[in-house]
Amino acid sequence: HIKDLLISESSDIFLKYFRDSLRSLISIYILQSSDHQKKDIPDEFLLNHITGSFVEMVQWWVKNRMKQTPEELDFCFRSVIYPVI
């Protein structure tokens, strides 16, 4: 279970793998998409920001006993991230 991985003693190893995989996905599906509008913010900064924000959101969700539905988290995450991409 991912929940167990996030709260285990070896969570750092899992989080590094999670972040690396997420960075690749964000780079391909968001930053390289035709919908991504180039702004004055460097892509490398956006990549770091979006990845970090997503990982922190998942950790926050697990620590708070997953009270929100995945759909609620999706709405919140998109509401915060979409204005910057």
PDB file of C-alpha atoms in Angstrom, residues 19 29 34 49 52 57 59-60 78-79 82:
ATOM      1  CA  ARG A  19       9.351  12.488  -7.364  1.00  0.00           C
ATOM      2  CA  TYR A  29       2.319  15.656 -20.354  1.00  0.00           C
ATOM      3  CA  SER A  34       0.459  22.232 -26.781  1.00  0.00           C
ATOM      4  CA  HIS A  49       7.193  23.519  -8.172  1.00  0.00           C
ATOM      5  CA  GLY A  52       6.997  19.291  -5.021  1.00  0.00           C
ATOM      6  CA  MET A  57      -0.225  17.246  -1.175  1.00  0.00           C
ATOM      7  CA  GLN A  59       1.801  13.420   2.144  1.00  0.00           C
ATOM      8  CA  TRP A  60      -0.593  15.960   3.684  1.00  0.00           C
ATOM      9  CA  ARG A  78      -5.735  21.861 -10.415  1.00  0.00           C
ATOM     10  CA  SER A  79      -7.097  25.089  -8.940  1.00  0.00           C
ATOM     11  CA  TYR A  82      -3.365  25.614 -13.596  1.00  0.00           C
TER      12      TYR A  82
END
